[in-house]
Coordinates of C-alpha atoms and ligand atoms in Angstrom, one line a residue:
X1 CA -67.6 -6.1 34.5
X2 CA -67.5 -3.5 37.2
X3 CA -69.1 -0.8 35.0
X4 CA -71.9 -3.0 33.9
X5 CA -73.2 -3.4 30.4
X6 CA -71.2 -1.1 28.0
X7 CA -72.6 0.9 25.3
X8 CA -70.6 0.4 22.0
X9 CA -72.5 3.1 20.2
X10 CA -71.6 5.5 22.9
X11 CA -67.9 4.7 22.7
X12 CA -68.0 5.1 18.9
X13 CA -69.7 8.5 19.0
X14 CA -67.3 9.5 21.8
X15 CA -64.2 8.7 19.6
X16 CA -65.8 10.5 16.7
X17 CA -66.3 13.5 18.8
X18 CA -62.8 13.4 20.3
X19 CA -61.0 13.9 17.0
X20 CA -58.1 15.6 18.8
X21 CA -57.5 12.4 20.7
X22 CA -57.1 10.4 17.5
X23 CA -54.8 13.0 16.1
X24 CA -52.6 13.0 19.2
X25 CA -52.4 9.2 19.3
X26 CA -51.4 9.2 15.6
X27 CA -48.3 11.2 16.6
X28 CA -47.2 8.6 19.0
X29 CA -44.6 6.2 17.7
X30 CA -45.7 3.2 19.7
X31 CA -48.8 1.3 18.5
X32 CA -51.9 2.2 20.5
X33 CA -55.2 0.3 20.2
X34 CA -58.5 1.1 21.9
X35 CA -61.2 -1.5 22.4
X36 CA -64.6 -1.3 24.1
X37 CA -64.8 -3.5 27.1
X38 CA -68.3 -4.9 26.5
X39 CA -67.7 -7.3 23.5
X40 CA -64.1 -6.5 23.0
X41 CA -64.7 -4.7 19.7
X42 CA -61.7 -2.8 18.5
X43 CA -62.6 0.8 18.0
X44 CA -59.4 2.6 17.1
X45 CA -55.8 1.9 16.1
X46 CA -53.3 4.7 15.7
X47 CA -51.0 5.2 12.7
X48 CA -48.1 3.2 14.4
X49 CA -50.4 0.3 14.9
X50 CA -51.4 0.3 11.2
X51 CA -47.8 0.4 10.2
X52 CA -46.9 -2.4 12.5
X53 CA -49.7 -4.5 11.0
X54 CA -48.1 -3.8 7.6
X55 CA -51.0 -1.8 6.2
X56 CA -54.3 -1.7 8.1
X57 CA -54.7 -2.9 11.6
X58 CA -57.4 -5.6 11.6
X59 CA -60.5 -4.6 13.7
X60 CA -62.0 -7.6 15.5
X61 CA -65.6 -7.0 16.4
X62 CA -65.7 -9.4 19.4
X63 CA -63.6 -11.5 21.8
X64 CA -64.7 -14.5 19.7
X65 CA -63.0 -13.1 16.6
X66 CA -59.6 -12.4 18.4
X67 CA -58.2 -15.9 17.9
X68 CA -58.9 -15.9 14.2
X69 CA -58.1 -12.2 13.5
X70 CA -54.9 -11.7 15.7
X71 CA -53.2 -15.1 16.0
X72 CA -51.0 -14.4 19.0
X73 CA -48.5 -16.9 20.4
X74 CA -46.7 -16.9 23.8
X75 CA -42.9 -16.7 24.1
X76 CA -42.6 -20.5 23.8
X77 CA -44.6 -20.5 20.5
X78 CA -47.9 -21.8 21.9
X79 CA -51.0 -20.2 20.3
X80 CA -53.0 -18.2 22.9
X81 CA -56.5 -19.3 23.9
X82 CA -59.2 -16.6 23.6
X83 CA -59.2 -15.9 27.4
X84 CA -55.4 -15.4 27.4
X85 CA -55.5 -12.5 24.9
X86 CA -54.2 -9.3 26.5
X87 CA -57.4 -7.3 25.8
X88 CA -59.6 -10.1 27.3
X89 CA -57.3 -10.2 30.4
X90 CA -57.4 -6.4 30.7
X91 CA -61.2 -6.3 30.5
X92 CA -61.1 -8.9 33.4
X93 CA -59.3 -6.2 35.3
X94 CA -55.7 -7.4 34.9
X95 CA -53.0 -4.8 34.3
X96 CA -50.6 -6.2 31.8
X97 CA -47.2 -4.6 31.7
X98 CA -44.8 -5.5 28.9
X99 CA -45.6 -9.1 28.2
X100 CA -43.9 -10.5 25.1
X101 CA -46.0 -12.2 22.4
X102 CA -45.4 -13.3 18.8
X103 CA -48.0 -11.9 16.5
X104 CA -48.4 -13.8 13.2
X105 CA -49.2 -11.6 10.3
X106 CA -49.9 -12.9 6.8
X107 CA -46.4 -12.2 5.6
X108 CA -44.3 -12.4 8.7
X109 CA -44.2 -12.8 12.5
X110 CA -43.5 -9.9 14.7
X111 CA -42.3 -10.0 18.3
X112 CA -44.3 -7.5 20.3
X113 CA -44.2 -6.3 23.9
X114 CA -47.8 -5.7 24.9
X115 CA -49.1 -3.6 27.8
X116 CA -52.9 -3.4 28.4
X117 CA -55.3 -1.9 30.9
X118 CA -59.0 -1.1 31.3
X119 CA -60.1 2.4 32.1
X120 CA -63.6 2.7 33.6
X121 CA -66.1 5.4 32.5
X122 CA -65.2 8.8 34.0
X123 CA -65.9 12.4 33.3
X124 CA -68.5 11.5 30.8
X125 CA -66.2 9.3 28.8
X126 CA -67.2 5.7 28.2
X127 CA -65.0 2.8 29.6
X128 CA -62.2 1.7 27.3
X129 CA -59.4 -0.9 27.1
X130 CA -56.1 0.6 26.0
X131 CA -53.5 -1.7 24.5
X132 CA -49.9 -0.6 23.7
X133 CA -47.7 -2.6 21.4
X134 CA -44.0 -2.2 21.1
X135 CA -42.3 -3.8 18.1
X136 CA -39.4 -5.9 19.3
X137 CA -38.5 -7.2 15.8
X138 CA -36.7 -4.0 14.8
X139 CA -35.0 -3.8 18.2
X140 CA -33.9 -7.4 17.8
X141 CA -32.5 -6.7 14.4
X142 CA -30.6 -3.7 15.8
X143 CA -29.4 -5.8 18.7
X144 CA -28.3 -8.6 16.3
X145 CA -26.3 -6.0 14.2
X146 CA -24.8 -4.6 17.4
X147 CA -24.0 -8.1 18.7
X148 CA -22.2 -9.1 15.5
X149 CA -20.3 -5.7 15.4
X150 CA -19.3 -6.3 19.0
X151 CA -18.2 -9.8 18.2
X152 CA -16.1 -8.6 15.3
X153 CA -14.6 -5.8 17.4
X154 CA -13.8 -8.3 20.1
X155 CA -12.2 -10.6 17.6
X156 CA -10.3 -7.8 16.0
X157 CA -9.1 -6.8 19.5
X158 CA -8.2 -10.3 20.6
X159 CA -6.6 -11.5 17.5
X160 CA -4.8 -8.3 16.5
X161 CA -1.1 -9.1 15.8
X162 CA -0.4 -5.7 17.4
X163 CA -0.7 -5.3 21.1
X164 CA -4.1 -3.7 21.7
X165 CA -4.7 -1.9 25.0
X166 CA -7.5 0.2 26.3
X167 CA -6.8 2.7 29.1
X168 CA -9.1 4.7 31.3
X169 CA -8.4 8.4 31.7
X170 CA -6.3 7.6 34.8
X171 CA -3.9 5.6 32.6
X172 CA -5.1 2.3 34.1
X173 CA -5.4 -0.8 31.9
X174 CA -9.0 -1.6 31.0
X175 CA -8.4 -4.1 28.1
X176 CA -5.3 -6.0 27.2
X177 CA -5.2 -8.5 24.3
X178 CA -3.1 -11.6 23.7
X179 CA -0.5 -9.8 21.7
X180 CA 0.0 -7.4 24.6
X181 CA 0.6 -10.4 26.9
X182 CA 3.1 -11.8 24.5
X183 CA 4.9 -8.5 24.0
X184 CA 5.1 -7.4 27.7
X185 CA 4.9 -10.8 29.5
X186 CA 1.9 -9.8 31.7
X187 CA -1.4 -11.7 31.3
X188 CA -4.7 -9.7 30.8
X189 CA -5.7 -10.5 34.4
X190 CA -2.4 -9.3 35.8
X191 CA -2.5 -6.2 33.6
X192 CA -6.0 -5.0 34.1
X193 CA -6.4 -2.2 36.6
X194 CA -2.6 -1.5 36.7
X195 CA -1.2 2.0 36.1
X196 CA 0.6 2.3 32.8
X197 CA 3.9 3.0 34.5
X198 CA 4.3 -0.8 35.0
X199 CA 5.5 -1.1 31.4
X200 CA 7.6 2.1 31.4
X201 CA 11.3 2.3 32.3
X202 CA 11.9 4.4 35.3
X203 CA 13.7 7.1 33.2
X204 CA 10.7 7.5 30.8
X205 CA 7.9 7.5 33.4
X206 CA 7.6 11.2 34.1
X207 CA 7.8 12.2 30.5
X208 CA 5.2 9.7 29.3
X209 CA 2.8 10.2 32.2
X210 CA 3.0 13.9 32.3
X211 CA 3.7 15.0 28.8
X212 CA 2.5 12.3 26.4
X213 CA -0.5 11.2 28.3
X214 CA -1.7 14.7 29.2
X215 CA -1.2 15.8 25.6
X216 CA -3.2 12.8 24.5
X217 CA -6.1 13.6 26.8
X218 CA -6.1 17.2 25.6
X219 CA -5.7 15.9 22.1
X220 CA -2.7 18.1 21.5
X221 CA 0.0 15.4 21.0
X222 CA 1.0 11.8 21.6
X223 CA -1.3 10.1 19.0
X224 CA 1.9 8.4 17.6
X225 CA 5.0 8.0 19.6
X226 CA 8.0 5.7 19.7
X227 CA 9.4 5.0 23.1
X228 CA 11.2 2.4 25.2
X229 CA 9.1 0.0 27.2
X230 CA 10.0 -2.6 29.7
X231 CA 8.8 -6.2 29.8
X232 CA 7.9 -8.3 32.8
X233 CA 11.4 -9.9 32.8
X234 CA 13.1 -6.5 32.7
X235 CA 14.0 -6.5 29.0
X236 CA 13.9 -3.1 27.3
X237 CA 12.0 -3.0 24.0
X238 CA 11.4 -0.2 21.5
X239 CA 7.8 0.2 20.7
X240 CA 5.8 2.2 18.3
X241 CA 2.5 3.4 19.8
X242 CA -0.6 4.5 17.9
X243 CA -3.0 6.0 20.5
X244 CA -6.6 7.1 19.9
X245 CA -8.5 9.0 22.5
X246 CA -12.1 7.7 23.1
X247 CA -14.9 10.1 23.7
X248 CA -18.4 9.8 25.1
X249 CA -21.4 11.6 23.4
X250 CA -20.7 14.8 25.2
X251 CA -17.1 14.9 23.9
X252 CA -15.6 13.9 27.2
X253 CA -12.5 11.7 27.0
X254 CA -13.4 8.3 28.5
X255 CA -10.2 6.5 27.7
X256 CA -7.5 5.8 25.1
X257 CA -7.1 2.9 22.8
X258 CA -3.5 2.0 21.9
X259 CA -2.1 -0.3 19.2
X260 CA 1.5 -1.1 19.9
X261 CA 4.2 -2.6 17.7
X262 CA 7.5 -3.9 19.0
X263 CA 10.0 -2.4 16.6
X264 CA 13.2 -3.4 18.5
X265 CA 14.4 -6.0 15.9
X266 CA 13.3 -3.9 13.0
X267 CA 15.3 -0.9 14.3
X268 CA 18.3 -3.2 15.0
X269 CA 18.0 -4.5 11.4
X270 CA 17.8 -0.9 10.1
X271 CA 20.8 0.1 12.1
X272 CA 22.7 -3.0 10.8
X273 CA 21.6 -2.2 7.2
X274 CA 22.9 1.4 7.7
X275 CA 26.2 0.1 9.0
X276 CA 26.6 -2.3 6.1
X277 CA 25.7 0.5 3.7
X278 CA 28.3 2.7 5.2
X279 CA 30.9 -0.1 5.1
X280 CA 30.0 -0.8 1.4
X281 CA 30.3 2.9 0.6
X282 CA 33.7 2.9 2.3
X283 CA 34.8 -0.2 0.4
X284 CA 33.7 1.4 -2.9
X285 CA 35.7 4.5 -2.0
X286 CA 38.7 2.5 -1.2
X287 CA 38.3 0.5 -4.4
X288 CA 38.0 3.7 -6.5
X289 CA 41.0 5.3 -4.8
X290 CA 43.0 2.1 -5.5
X291 CA 41.8 2.0 -9.1
X292 CA 42.6 5.6 -9.6
X293 CA 46.1 5.3 -8.2
X294 CA 46.7 1.9 -9.9
X295 CA 45.7 3.2 -13.3
X296 CA 48.0 6.2 -12.9
X297 CA 50.8 3.9 -12.0
X298 CA 50.1 1.6 -15.0
X299 CA 49.9 4.6 -17.3
X300 CA 53.4 5.9 -16.5
X301 CA 55.4 3.0 -18.1
X302 CA 52.8 2.4 -20.8
X303 CA 53.3 5.6 -22.8
X304 CA 57.1 5.1 -23.3
X305 CA 56.5 1.4 -24.0
X306 CA 54.1 2.3 -26.8
X307 CA 56.5 4.9 -28.2
X308 CA 59.4 2.4 -28.2
X309 CA 57.3 -0.3 -29.9
X310 CA 56.3 2.1 -32.6
X311 CA 59.9 3.2 -33.2
X312 CA 60.9 -0.4 -33.2
X313 CA 58.2 -1.2 -35.8
X314 CA 59.4 1.5 -38.1
X315 CA 63.0 0.4 -37.9
X316 CA 62.4 -3.4 -38.4
X317 CA 62.7 -4.9 -41.8
X318 CA 61.9 -8.5 -41.2
X319 CA 58.2 -9.2 -41.8
X320 CA 58.0 -12.0 -39.1
X321 CA 59.5 -9.6 -36.5
X322 CA 57.1 -6.9 -37.7
X323 CA 54.2 -9.2 -37.0
X324 CA 55.5 -9.9 -33.5
X325 CA 55.8 -6.2 -32.8
X326 CA 52.3 -5.5 -34.3
X327 CA 50.9 -8.0 -31.9
X328 CA 52.8 -6.5 -29.0
X329 CA 51.6 -3.0 -30.1
X330 CA 47.9 -4.2 -30.3
X331 CA 48.2 -5.7 -26.8
X332 CA 49.8 -2.5 -25.4
X333 CA 47.0 -0.4 -27.1
X334 CA 44.4 -2.6 -25.6
X335 CA 46.0 -2.1 -22.2
X336 CA 46.1 1.6 -22.8
X337 CA 42.4 1.6 -23.5
X338 CA 41.6 -0.2 -20.3
X339 CA 43.8 2.1 -18.3
X340 CA 42.2 5.1 -20.0
X341 CA 38.7 3.8 -19.1
X342 CA 39.8 3.5 -15.5
X343 CA 41.1 7.0 -15.5
X344 CA 37.8 8.3 -17.0
X345 CA 35.6 6.8 -14.3
X346 CA 36.3 9.4 -11.5
X347 CA 35.8 12.2 -14.0
X348 CA 32.4 10.8 -15.1
X349 CA 31.3 10.2 -11.5
X350 CA 32.3 13.8 -10.7
X351 CA 30.7 15.2 -13.9
X352 CA 34.0 16.7 -15.0
X353 CA 34.6 14.7 -18.2
X354 CA 36.1 17.4 -20.5
X355 CA 35.1 17.5 -24.1
X356 CA 36.7 19.5 -27.0
X357 CA 33.8 19.8 -29.4
X358 CA 34.0 20.9 -33.0
X359 CA 31.8 20.3 -36.0
X360 CA 32.7 17.0 -37.7
X361 CA 31.2 14.9 -40.4
X362 CA 30.1 11.7 -38.7
X363 CA 30.3 9.8 -42.0
X364 CA 34.1 10.2 -42.0
X365 CA 34.5 10.0 -38.2
X366 CA 32.8 6.6 -38.1
X367 CA 34.8 5.4 -41.1
X368 CA 38.0 6.3 -39.2
X369 CA 36.8 4.7 -36.0
X370 CA 36.2 1.4 -37.9
X371 CA 39.6 1.4 -39.6
X372 CA 41.5 -0.6 -36.8
X373 CA 38.8 -3.3 -36.9
X374 CA 39.1 -4.2 -40.6
X375 CA 41.5 -7.1 -40.0
X376 CA 40.5 -7.9 -36.4
X377 CA 38.5 -11.2 -37.0
X378 CA 38.3 -13.6 -39.8
X379 CA 34.9 -14.6 -38.7
X380 CA 33.3 -11.2 -38.6
X381 CA 32.6 -8.8 -41.4
X382 CA 32.1 -5.2 -40.7
X383 CA 29.7 -3.6 -43.2
X384 CA 29.6 0.2 -43.4
X385 CA 28.1 2.2 -46.2
X386 CA 28.5 5.9 -45.5
X387 CA 25.5 8.1 -46.6
X388 CA 25.9 10.3 -49.6
X389 CA 25.5 13.6 -47.8
X390 CA 27.5 14.9 -44.8
X391 CA 26.1 14.3 -41.3
X392 CA 27.5 17.1 -39.2
X393 CA 27.5 17.3 -35.4
X394 CA 29.5 19.3 -32.9
X395 CA 31.5 16.5 -31.3
X396 CA 34.7 15.7 -29.5
X397 CA 36.2 13.6 -32.2
X398 CA 38.4 11.3 -30.1
X399 CA 35.6 10.7 -27.6
X400 CA 33.0 9.9 -30.2
X401 CA 35.5 7.6 -32.0
X402 CA 36.0 5.9 -28.6
X403 CA 32.2 5.4 -28.4
X404 CA 32.0 3.9 -31.9
X405 CA 35.0 1.7 -31.3
X406 CA 33.6 0.5 -28.0
X407 CA 30.2 -0.5 -29.6
X408 CA 31.9 -2.3 -32.5
X409 CA 34.3 -4.1 -30.2
X410 CA 31.4 -5.3 -28.2
X411 CA 29.5 -6.3 -31.3
X412 CA 32.5 -8.5 -32.2
X413 CA 33.1 -9.8 -28.7
X414 CA 29.5 -10.8 -28.1
X415 CA 28.9 -12.4 -31.5
X416 CA 31.2 -15.4 -30.8
X417 CA 30.1 -17.4 -33.8
X418 CA 31.0 -14.5 -36.1
X419 CA 28.7 -12.9 -38.7
X420 CA 28.1 -9.4 -39.9
X421 CA 28.4 -6.3 -37.9
X422 CA 26.6 -3.5 -39.7
X423 CA 27.3 0.1 -38.9
X424 CA 25.3 3.0 -40.3
X425 CA 25.0 6.8 -40.1
X426 CA 21.8 8.6 -40.9
X427 CA 20.3 12.0 -40.2
X428 CA 16.7 13.1 -39.8
X429 CA 14.7 15.8 -37.9
X430 CA 17.7 17.5 -36.5
X431 CA 19.2 14.3 -35.2
X432 CA 22.2 12.2 -36.3
X433 CA 21.9 8.5 -35.7
X434 CA 24.7 6.0 -35.5
X435 CA 23.7 2.3 -35.4
X436 CA 25.8 -0.7 -34.6
X437 CA 23.9 -4.0 -35.4
X438 CA 25.1 -7.5 -34.5
X439 CA 23.6 -10.9 -34.6
X440 CA 25.2 -12.2 -31.4
X441 CA 24.1 -13.3 -28.0
X442 CA 21.8 -10.4 -27.3
X443 CA 21.1 -8.9 -23.8
X444 CA 18.6 -10.4 -21.4
X445 CA 15.5 -8.2 -21.4
X446 CA 15.4 -7.7 -17.6
X447 CA 19.0 -6.5 -17.7
X448 CA 18.6 -4.0 -20.5
X449 CA 17.5 -1.1 -18.1
X450 CA 20.9 -1.5 -16.2
X451 CA 23.0 -2.0 -19.2
X452 CA 24.7 1.4 -19.1
X453 CA 25.5 1.2 -15.4
X454 CA 29.0 1.2 -14.1
X455 CA 30.6 -2.3 -14.0
X456 CA 27.5 -4.0 -15.5
X457 CA 28.3 -7.4 -17.1
X458 CA 25.5 -9.4 -18.7
X459 CA 24.4 -12.6 -17.2
X460 CA 24.9 -14.3 -20.5
X461 CA 28.3 -12.8 -21.3
X462 CA 31.1 -15.4 -21.6
X463 CA 33.1 -14.0 -18.7
X464 CA 35.9 -16.4 -18.9
X465 CA 36.9 -15.6 -22.5
X466 CA 36.3 -11.8 -22.4
X467 CA 37.5 -10.3 -19.2
X468 CA 36.4 -6.7 -19.0
X469 CA 35.6 -4.0 -16.4
X470 CA 32.1 -3.4 -17.6
X471 CA 33.1 0.2 -18.2
X472 CA 32.8 0.6 -22.0
X473 CA 29.0 1.3 -22.1
X474 CA 29.1 3.3 -18.9
X475 CA 31.8 5.6 -20.4
X476 CA 30.0 5.6 -23.9
X477 CA 26.7 6.7 -22.4
X478 CA 28.5 9.4 -20.3
X479 CA 30.2 10.7 -23.4
X480 CA 27.0 10.7 -25.5
X481 CA 25.0 12.4 -22.7
X482 CA 27.7 15.1 -22.4
X483 CA 27.1 15.8 -26.1
X484 CA 23.3 16.3 -25.4
X485 CA 22.5 13.0 -27.1
X486 CA 21.3 9.6 -26.0
X487 CA 22.3 6.0 -26.3
X488 CA 20.0 3.0 -26.2
X489 CA 19.7 -0.6 -27.2
X490 CA 17.2 -2.8 -28.9
X491 CA 18.1 -6.4 -28.2
X492 CA 16.6 -9.9 -28.2
X493 CA 18.6 -12.6 -26.4
X494 CA 20.0 -15.1 -28.9
X495 CA 19.2 -12.9 -31.9
X496 CA 21.5 -9.9 -31.5
X497 CA 21.6 -6.3 -30.5
X498 CA 21.2 -2.9 -32.1
X499 CA 23.0 -0.1 -30.3
X500 CA 21.8 3.4 -31.2
X501 CA 23.6 6.7 -30.6
X502 CA 21.6 9.9 -31.3
X503 CA 23.3 13.3 -31.4
X504 CA 22.0 16.8 -32.2
X505 CA 22.9 17.8 -35.7
X506 CA 24.9 21.0 -36.1
X507 CA 24.1 23.4 -39.0
X508 CA 26.5 22.5 -41.8
X509 CA 29.2 25.1 -42.3
X510 CA 30.6 26.1 -45.7
X511 CA 33.2 23.8 -47.4
X512 CA 31.9 20.6 -45.9
X513 CA 34.1 18.4 -48.1
X514 CA 37.2 19.8 -46.5
X515 CA 36.0 19.1 -43.0
X516 CA 38.1 16.8 -40.9
Ligands
LIG601 P1 32.6 -5.2 -21.0 O1 32.4 -5.5 -22.4 O2 34.0 -4.8 -20.7 O3 32.0 -6.1 -20.0 P2 30.8 -3.0 -21.5 O4 30.4 -1.9 -20.7 O5 31.3 -2.7 -22.9 O6 31.9 -3.8 -20.7 O7 29.6 -4.0 -21.7 C1 28.9 -4.3 -20.5 C2 28.1 -5.6 -20.7 O8 27.1 -5.4 -21.7 C3 28.9 -6.8 -21.3 O9 29.6 -7.5 -20.3 C4 27.9 -7.6 -22.0 O10 27.2 -8.4 -21.1 C5 26.8 -6.6 -22.4 N1 27.0 -6.2 -23.9 C6 27.5 -5.1 -24.4 N2 27.5 -5.0 -25.7 C7 26.8 -6.2 -26.1 C8 26.4 -6.7 -27.3 N3 26.7 -6.1 -28.5 N4 25.8 -7.9 -27.3 C9 25.5 -8.6 -26.1 N5 25.9 -8.1 -24.9 C10 26.5 -6.9 -24.9

């Protein structure tokens, strides 16, 4: 060695004395190790070196111990011979700058970048070899994380079903994915470097380049826009743009990332839907107008017809002829009900259904509403046991009778095999309750929420035998709601239905028994 035989004791005492040097080296984040160049004894390792060793940095006392104590391997995985150790080479006078080694520790192997150099004695300080270790393992892990993130980002960019484009601040294409190629017809190679105006129609260029783009760079607008674009073959498409300005660390805009969706067919479909909706509304209006005028026309001859039949019925003596007239009267009444239903519809829709309310005992009212049904069907029995006490509510008698009649008529119609239809009136907690129970076909569960809608007809209703307008329940629910009550159903398909009407009770006036 150039400086001759080295004095280890001198080096030790020097380091002891230079406590400040140790303190400074402990502050450094790279691992620093000092060895005396005579025998290669390691004299000092800073805090970062101990940490890198996973506890305490092993202090070899001579070159001979290096192989056993440190176990270094070169980049190809070959164990280093003693003379190849960085400290040994540095003592020989080599300057080692950033050579990569694998350092096998008891619990793991670290990749380290080693720099080493010998410093001869100077200014009263003994000669020393300084080794600096940089841990590459952590860097490698960070690089691996970064790599996988970059791969995912690249995949996200490439495979995105939306067109993904990255622009530089001069509005030139930097990145252009496959969907962008499909959408605009230009390949990535053709698009890269081109100014954005190549996908803008002439008429839009100034507005987009001056207003939208500048607003985007200043972050004042343009993050989402819908505008026309033009494809390579000259087609005009409507696109929805989602633009995100990209910044560097100092906050400077370095570009813009855009995701673009071609909404042309979507918008066409929306416009088509809107047109169909308008047409459907118009058709409904025409239908309603027709029904309103047709029902008025039907009503005009119906009233005198009913009157004449009733007069005829009173004057006829022959029972067989009476039965014929009764049947004709029943049919004419049925027709009258249907026409009345049709006439009610526009009033319900406009919320102008008029009610003439007065307190009435629902026990009697229901009894009267049931009277016409007594002889209606040989297969059905209508059971009604009025409660002992009056149940008084402020109602429009005719309208409420209409509701009860409609529910009972349905109970009969939709119990084709006959059976009992049970009607009851009860009162509790300020509410009157009328129930109509049948054991008929019931109502499919999924259709129950739309049961009271206009023109509803159940999927399971035998349409051929009972033609109807699907208005009875719609009108009933409107009447009940106008009374401040509610109507609902409990039904199980195949087992029957219970229709319930609830109305607010009125305080009973004096002389109830005389009440109509
Ligand atoms: P319509 O009976 O003229 O069709 P409604 O408004 O009175 O009109 O009834 C609408 C639909 O509700 C009927 O077509 C039928 O499917 C169903 N429905 C009404 N009442 C019953 C019932 N008691 N049992 C089974 N289904 C019923």
